[in-house]
Coordinates of N, CA, C and O in Angstrom, one line a residue:
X131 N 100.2 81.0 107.0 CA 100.6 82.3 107.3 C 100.3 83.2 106.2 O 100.6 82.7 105.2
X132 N 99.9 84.2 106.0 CA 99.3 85.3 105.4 C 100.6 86.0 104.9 O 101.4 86.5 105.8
X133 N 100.9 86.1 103.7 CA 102.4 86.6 103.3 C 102.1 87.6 102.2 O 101.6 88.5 102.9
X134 N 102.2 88.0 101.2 CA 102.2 89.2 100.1 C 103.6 88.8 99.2 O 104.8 88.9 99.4
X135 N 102.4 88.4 98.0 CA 103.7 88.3 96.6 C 103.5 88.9 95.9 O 102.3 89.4 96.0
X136 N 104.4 89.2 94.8 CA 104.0 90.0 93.8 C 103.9 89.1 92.1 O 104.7 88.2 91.7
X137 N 102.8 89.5 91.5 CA 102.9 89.0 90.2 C 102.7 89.8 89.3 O 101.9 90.7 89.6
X138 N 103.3 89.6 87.7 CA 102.9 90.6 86.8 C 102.2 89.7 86.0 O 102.2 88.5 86.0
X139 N 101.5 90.5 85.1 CA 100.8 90.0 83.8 C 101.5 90.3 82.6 O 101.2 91.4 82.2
X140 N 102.6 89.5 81.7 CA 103.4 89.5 80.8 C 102.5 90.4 79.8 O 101.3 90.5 79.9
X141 N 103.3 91.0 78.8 CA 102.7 91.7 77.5 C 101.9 90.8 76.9 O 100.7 91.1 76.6
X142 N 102.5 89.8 76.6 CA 101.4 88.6 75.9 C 100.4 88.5 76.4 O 99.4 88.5 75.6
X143 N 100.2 88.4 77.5 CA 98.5 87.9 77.6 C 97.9 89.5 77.8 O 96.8 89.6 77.3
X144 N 98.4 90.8 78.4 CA 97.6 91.6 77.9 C 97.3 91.9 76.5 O 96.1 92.1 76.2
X145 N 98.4 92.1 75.4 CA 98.3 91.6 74.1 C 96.7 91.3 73.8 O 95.9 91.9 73.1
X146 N 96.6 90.0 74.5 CA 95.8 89.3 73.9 C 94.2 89.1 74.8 O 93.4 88.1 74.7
X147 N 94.0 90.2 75.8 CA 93.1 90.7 76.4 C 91.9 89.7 77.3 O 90.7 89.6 77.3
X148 N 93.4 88.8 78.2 CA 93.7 87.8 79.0 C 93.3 88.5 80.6 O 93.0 87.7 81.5
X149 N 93.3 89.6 80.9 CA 93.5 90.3 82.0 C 92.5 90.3 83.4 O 92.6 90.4 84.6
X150 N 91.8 90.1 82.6 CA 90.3 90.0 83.6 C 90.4 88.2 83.9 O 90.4 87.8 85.1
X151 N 90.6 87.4 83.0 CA 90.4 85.8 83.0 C 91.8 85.4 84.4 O 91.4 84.7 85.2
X152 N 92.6 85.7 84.5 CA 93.8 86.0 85.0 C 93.6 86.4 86.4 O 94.0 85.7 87.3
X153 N 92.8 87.5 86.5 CA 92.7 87.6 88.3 C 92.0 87.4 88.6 O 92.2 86.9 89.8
X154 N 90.4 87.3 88.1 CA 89.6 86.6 88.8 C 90.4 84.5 89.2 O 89.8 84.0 90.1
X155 N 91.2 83.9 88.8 CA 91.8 83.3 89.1 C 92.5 83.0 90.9 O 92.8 82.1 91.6
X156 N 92.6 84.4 90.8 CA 93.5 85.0 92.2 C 92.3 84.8 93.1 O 92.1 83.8 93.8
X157 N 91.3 86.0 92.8 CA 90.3 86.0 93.4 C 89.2 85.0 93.9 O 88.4 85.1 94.9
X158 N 89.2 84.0 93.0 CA 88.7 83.0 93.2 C 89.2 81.9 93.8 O 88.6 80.8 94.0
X159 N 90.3 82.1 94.0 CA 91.2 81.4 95.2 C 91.3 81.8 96.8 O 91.9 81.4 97.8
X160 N 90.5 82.8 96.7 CA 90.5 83.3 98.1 C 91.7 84.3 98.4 O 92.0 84.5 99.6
X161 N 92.7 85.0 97.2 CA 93.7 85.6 97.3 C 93.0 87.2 97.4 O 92.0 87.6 96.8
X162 N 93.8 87.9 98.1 CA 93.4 89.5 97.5 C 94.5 90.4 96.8 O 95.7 90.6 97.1
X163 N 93.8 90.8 95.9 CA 94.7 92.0 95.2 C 94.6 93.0 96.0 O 93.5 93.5 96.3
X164 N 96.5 93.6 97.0 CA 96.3 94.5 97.2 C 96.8 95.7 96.6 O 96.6 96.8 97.1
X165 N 97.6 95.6 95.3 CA 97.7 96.4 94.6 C 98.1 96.3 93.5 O 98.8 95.3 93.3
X166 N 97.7 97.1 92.2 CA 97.4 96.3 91.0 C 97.5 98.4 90.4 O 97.0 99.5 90.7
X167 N 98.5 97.7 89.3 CA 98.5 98.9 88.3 C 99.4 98.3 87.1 O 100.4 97.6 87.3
X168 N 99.0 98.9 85.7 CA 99.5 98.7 84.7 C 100.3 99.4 83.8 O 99.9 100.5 83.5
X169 N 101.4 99.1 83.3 CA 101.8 100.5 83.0 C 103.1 99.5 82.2 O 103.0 98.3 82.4
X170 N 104.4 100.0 81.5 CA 105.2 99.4 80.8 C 106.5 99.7 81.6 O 106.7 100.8 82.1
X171 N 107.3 98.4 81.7 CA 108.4 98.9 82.4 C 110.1 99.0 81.6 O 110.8 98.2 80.9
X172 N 110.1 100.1 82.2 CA 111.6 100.6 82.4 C 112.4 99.0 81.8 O 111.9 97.9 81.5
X173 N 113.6 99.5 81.7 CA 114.3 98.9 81.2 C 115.0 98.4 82.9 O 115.0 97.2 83.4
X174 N 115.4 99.4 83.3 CA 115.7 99.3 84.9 C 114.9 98.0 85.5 O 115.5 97.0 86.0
X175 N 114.2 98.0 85.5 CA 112.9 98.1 86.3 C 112.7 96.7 86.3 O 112.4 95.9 87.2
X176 N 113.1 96.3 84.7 CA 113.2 95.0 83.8 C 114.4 94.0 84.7 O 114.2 93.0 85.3
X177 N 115.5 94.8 84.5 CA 116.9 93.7 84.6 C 116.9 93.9 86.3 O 117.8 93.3 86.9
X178 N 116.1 94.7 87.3 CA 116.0 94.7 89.0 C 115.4 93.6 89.2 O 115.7 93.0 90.2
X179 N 114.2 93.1 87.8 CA 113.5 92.0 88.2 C 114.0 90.7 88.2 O 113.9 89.8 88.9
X180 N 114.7 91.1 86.9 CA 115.3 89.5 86.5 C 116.5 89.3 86.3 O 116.8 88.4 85.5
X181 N 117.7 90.3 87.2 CA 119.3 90.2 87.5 C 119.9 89.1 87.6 O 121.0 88.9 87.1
X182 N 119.2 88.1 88.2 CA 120.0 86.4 88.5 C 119.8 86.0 87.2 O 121.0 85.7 86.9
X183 N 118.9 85.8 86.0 CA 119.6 85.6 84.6 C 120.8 86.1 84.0 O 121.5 85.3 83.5
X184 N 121.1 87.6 84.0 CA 122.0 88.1 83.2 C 123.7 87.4 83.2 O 124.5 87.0 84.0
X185 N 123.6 87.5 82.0 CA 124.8 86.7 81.5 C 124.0 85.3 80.7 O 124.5 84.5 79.9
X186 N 122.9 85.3 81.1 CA 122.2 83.9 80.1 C 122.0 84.1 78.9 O 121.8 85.3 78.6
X187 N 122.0 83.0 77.9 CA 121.6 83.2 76.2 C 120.4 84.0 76.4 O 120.4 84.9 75.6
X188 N 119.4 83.9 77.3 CA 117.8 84.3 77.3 C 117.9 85.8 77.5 O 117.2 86.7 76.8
X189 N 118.9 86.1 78.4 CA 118.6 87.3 79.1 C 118.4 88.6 78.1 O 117.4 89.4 78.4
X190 N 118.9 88.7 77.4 CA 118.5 90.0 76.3 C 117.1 90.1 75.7 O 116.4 91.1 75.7
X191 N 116.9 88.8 75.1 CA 115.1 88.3 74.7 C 114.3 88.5 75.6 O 113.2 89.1 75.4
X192 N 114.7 87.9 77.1 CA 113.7 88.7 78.3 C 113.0 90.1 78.2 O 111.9 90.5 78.2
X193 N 114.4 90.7 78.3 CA 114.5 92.2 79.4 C 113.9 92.8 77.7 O 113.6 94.0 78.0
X194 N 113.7 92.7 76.4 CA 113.0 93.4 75.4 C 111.8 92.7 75.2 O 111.5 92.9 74.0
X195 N 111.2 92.2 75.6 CA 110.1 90.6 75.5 C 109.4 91.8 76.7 O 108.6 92.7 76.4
X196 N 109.9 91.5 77.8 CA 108.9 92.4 79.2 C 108.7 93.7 79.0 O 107.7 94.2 79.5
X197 N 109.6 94.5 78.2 CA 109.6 96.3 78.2 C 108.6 96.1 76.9 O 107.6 96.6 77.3
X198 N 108.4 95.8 75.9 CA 107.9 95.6 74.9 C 106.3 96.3 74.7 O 105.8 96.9 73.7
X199 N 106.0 96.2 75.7 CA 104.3 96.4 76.0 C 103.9 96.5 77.8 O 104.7 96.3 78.8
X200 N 102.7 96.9 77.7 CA 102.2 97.4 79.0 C 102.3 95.7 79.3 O 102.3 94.7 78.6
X201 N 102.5 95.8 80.8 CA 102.1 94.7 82.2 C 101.2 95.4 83.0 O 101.2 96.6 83.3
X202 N 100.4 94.2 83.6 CA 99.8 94.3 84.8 C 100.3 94.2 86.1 O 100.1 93.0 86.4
X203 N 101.0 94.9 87.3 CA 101.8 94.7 88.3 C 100.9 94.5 89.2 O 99.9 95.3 89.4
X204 N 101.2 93.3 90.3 CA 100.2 93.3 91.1 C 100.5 92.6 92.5 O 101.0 91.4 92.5
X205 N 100.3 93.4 93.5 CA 100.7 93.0 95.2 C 99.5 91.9 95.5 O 98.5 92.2 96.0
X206 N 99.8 90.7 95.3 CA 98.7 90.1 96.4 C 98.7 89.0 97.6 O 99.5 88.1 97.7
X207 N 97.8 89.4 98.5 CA 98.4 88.7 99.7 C 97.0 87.3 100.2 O 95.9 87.2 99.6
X208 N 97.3 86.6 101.2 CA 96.7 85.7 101.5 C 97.3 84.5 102.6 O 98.4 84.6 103.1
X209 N 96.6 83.7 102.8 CA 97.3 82.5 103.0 C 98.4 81.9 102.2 O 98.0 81.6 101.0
X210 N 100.0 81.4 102.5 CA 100.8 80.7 101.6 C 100.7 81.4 100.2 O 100.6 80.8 99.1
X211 N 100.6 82.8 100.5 CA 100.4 83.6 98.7 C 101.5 83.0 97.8 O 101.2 83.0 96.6
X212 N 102.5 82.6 98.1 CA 103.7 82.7 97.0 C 103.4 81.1 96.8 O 103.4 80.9 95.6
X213 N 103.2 80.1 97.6 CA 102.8 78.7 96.7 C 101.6 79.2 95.9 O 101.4 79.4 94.6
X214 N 100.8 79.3 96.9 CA 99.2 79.3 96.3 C 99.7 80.1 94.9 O 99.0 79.5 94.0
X215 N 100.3 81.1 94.3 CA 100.2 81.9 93.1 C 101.1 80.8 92.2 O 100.7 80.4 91.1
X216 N 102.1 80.6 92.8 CA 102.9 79.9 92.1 C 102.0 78.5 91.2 O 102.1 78.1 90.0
X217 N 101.2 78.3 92.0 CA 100.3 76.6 91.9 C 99.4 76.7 91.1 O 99.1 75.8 90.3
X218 N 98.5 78.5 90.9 CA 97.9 78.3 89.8 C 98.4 78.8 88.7 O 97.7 79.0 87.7
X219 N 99.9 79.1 88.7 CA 100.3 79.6 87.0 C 100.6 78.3 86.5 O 100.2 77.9 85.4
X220 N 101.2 77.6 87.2 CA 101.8 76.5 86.8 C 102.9 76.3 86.5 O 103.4 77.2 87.2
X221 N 103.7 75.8 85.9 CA 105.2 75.5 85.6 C 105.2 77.0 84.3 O 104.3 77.6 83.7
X222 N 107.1 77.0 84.5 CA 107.4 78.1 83.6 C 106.9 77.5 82.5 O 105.8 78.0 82.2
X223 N 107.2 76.7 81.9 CA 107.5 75.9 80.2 C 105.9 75.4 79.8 O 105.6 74.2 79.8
X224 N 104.9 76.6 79.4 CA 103.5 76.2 79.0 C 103.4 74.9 78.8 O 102.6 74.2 79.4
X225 N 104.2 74.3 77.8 CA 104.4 72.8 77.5 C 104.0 71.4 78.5 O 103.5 70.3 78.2
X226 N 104.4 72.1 79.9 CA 104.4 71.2 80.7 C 103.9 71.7 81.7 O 104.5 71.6 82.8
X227 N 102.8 72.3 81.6 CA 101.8 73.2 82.6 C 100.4 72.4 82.3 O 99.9 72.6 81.2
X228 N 99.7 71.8 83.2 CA 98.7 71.7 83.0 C 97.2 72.3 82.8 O 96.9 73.4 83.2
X229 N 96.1 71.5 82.2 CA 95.1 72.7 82.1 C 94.5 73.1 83.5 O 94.8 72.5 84.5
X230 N 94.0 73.8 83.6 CA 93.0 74.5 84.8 C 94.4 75.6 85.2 O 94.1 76.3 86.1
X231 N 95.3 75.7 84.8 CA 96.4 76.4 85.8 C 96.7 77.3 84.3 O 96.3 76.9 83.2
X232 N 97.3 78.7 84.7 CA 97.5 79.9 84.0 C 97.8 79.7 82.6 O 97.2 79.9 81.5
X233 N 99.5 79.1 82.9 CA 100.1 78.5 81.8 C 99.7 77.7 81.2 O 100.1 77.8 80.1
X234 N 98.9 76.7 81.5 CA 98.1 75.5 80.8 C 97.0 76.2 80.0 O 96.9 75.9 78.8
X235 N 96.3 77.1 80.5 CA 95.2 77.4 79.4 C 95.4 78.8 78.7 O 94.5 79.2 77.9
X236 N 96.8 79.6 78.9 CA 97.4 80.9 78.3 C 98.1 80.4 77.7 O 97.9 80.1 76.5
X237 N 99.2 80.2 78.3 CA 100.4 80.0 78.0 C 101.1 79.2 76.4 O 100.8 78.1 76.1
X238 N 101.7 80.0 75.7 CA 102.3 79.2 74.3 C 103.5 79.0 74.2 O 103.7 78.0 73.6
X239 N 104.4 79.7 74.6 CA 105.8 79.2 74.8 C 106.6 79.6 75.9 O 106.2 80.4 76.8
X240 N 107.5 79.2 75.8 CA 108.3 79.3 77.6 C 108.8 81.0 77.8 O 108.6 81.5 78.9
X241 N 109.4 81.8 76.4 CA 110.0 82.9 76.5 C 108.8 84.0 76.6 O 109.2 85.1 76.9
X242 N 107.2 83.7 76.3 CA 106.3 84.7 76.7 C 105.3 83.8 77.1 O 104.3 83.5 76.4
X243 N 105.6 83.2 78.5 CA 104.5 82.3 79.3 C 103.3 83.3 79.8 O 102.3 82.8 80.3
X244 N 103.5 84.4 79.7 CA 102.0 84.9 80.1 C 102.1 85.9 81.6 O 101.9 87.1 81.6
X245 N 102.3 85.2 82.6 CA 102.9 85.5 84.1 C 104.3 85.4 84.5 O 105.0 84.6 83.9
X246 N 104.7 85.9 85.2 CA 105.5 86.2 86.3 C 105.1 86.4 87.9 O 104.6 87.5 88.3
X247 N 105.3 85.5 88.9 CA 105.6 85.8 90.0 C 106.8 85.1 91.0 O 107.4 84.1 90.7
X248 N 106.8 85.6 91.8 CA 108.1 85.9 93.1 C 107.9 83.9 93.4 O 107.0 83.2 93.3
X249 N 109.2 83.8 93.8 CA 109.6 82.6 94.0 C 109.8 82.0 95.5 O 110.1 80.8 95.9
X250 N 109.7 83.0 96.1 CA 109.9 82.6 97.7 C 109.6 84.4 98.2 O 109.8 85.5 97.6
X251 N 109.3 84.0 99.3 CA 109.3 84.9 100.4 C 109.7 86.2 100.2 O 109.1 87.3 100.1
X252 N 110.8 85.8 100.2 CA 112.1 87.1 99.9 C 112.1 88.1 98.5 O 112.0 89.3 98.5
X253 N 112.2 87.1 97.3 CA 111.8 87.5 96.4 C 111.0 88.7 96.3 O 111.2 89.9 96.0
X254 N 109.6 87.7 96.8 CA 108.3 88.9 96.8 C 108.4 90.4 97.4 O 108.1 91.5 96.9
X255 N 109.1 89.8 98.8 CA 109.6 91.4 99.0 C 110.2 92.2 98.6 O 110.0 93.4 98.8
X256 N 111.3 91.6 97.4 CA 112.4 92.6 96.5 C 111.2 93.2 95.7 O 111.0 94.4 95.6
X257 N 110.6 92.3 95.0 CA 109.9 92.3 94.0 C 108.7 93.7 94.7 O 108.7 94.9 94.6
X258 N 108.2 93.1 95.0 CA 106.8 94.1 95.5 C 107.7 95.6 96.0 O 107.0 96.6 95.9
X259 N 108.7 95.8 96.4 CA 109.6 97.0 97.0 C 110.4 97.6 95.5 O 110.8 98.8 95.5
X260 N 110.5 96.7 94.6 CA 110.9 96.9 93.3 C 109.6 98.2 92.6 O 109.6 99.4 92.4
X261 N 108.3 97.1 92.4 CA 107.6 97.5 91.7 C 106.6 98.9 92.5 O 105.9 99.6 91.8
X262 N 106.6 99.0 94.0 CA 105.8 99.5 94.5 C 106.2 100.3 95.4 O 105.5 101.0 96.2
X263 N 107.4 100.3 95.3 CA 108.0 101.3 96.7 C 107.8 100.2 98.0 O 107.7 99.0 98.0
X264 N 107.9 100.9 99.0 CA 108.6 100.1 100.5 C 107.1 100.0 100.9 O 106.8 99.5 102.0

């Protein structure tokens, strides 16, 4: 089924001028970007994304970790988009991400893994309505 998730490109890997290696990834999975813009986010914008942490030891380190620097925000859709995106970042914890997959060959520690994307279905919808309007 053809669904639309949303993924960002963490500060770190733009940082470190990862950006292009990163979607052609998508692209070369047969995914399409259908919307893609960069820009630094809000603080808002930050804790809409990642509200189900708050109250965690992490959550403060996040939400200044993500606002920190520009991200890459990006709508993409396909076949099974939210596995398929999910499959090639790899696990959160670089550590235990294998190579050929985002996290395996970016990725240096768990608290700036590189990506972010939507976890199911639903998600993606908050998410992509989050970052992109309705």
């Amino acid at each position: 089924m053809t669904e639309t998730t949303y993924v960002m490109i963490k500060p770190d890997a733009v940082a470190s001028g990862k950006i292009g290696r990163i979607i052609s990834r998508f692209e070369d999975a047969g995914l399409t970007i259908e919307r893609l813009e960069m820009g630094i986010l809000t603080r808002e914008q930050a804790e809409g994304n990642y509200g189900e942490h708050k109250g965690k030891p992490f959550y403060e380190g996040l939400i200044s970790y993500i606002t920190s620097g520009p991200v890459v925000k990006m709508a993409i859709s396909g076949e099974g988009a939210v596995k398929k995106c999910r499959t090639l970042m790899g696990p959160t914890n670089p550590a235990e991400a294998a190579p050929g997959t985002i996290r395996g060959d970016f990725g240096l520690v768990t608290d700036a893994n590189v990506i972010h994307g939507s976890d199911s279905p639903e998600s993606a919808a908050r998410e992509v309505a989050l970052f992109f309007g309705a």
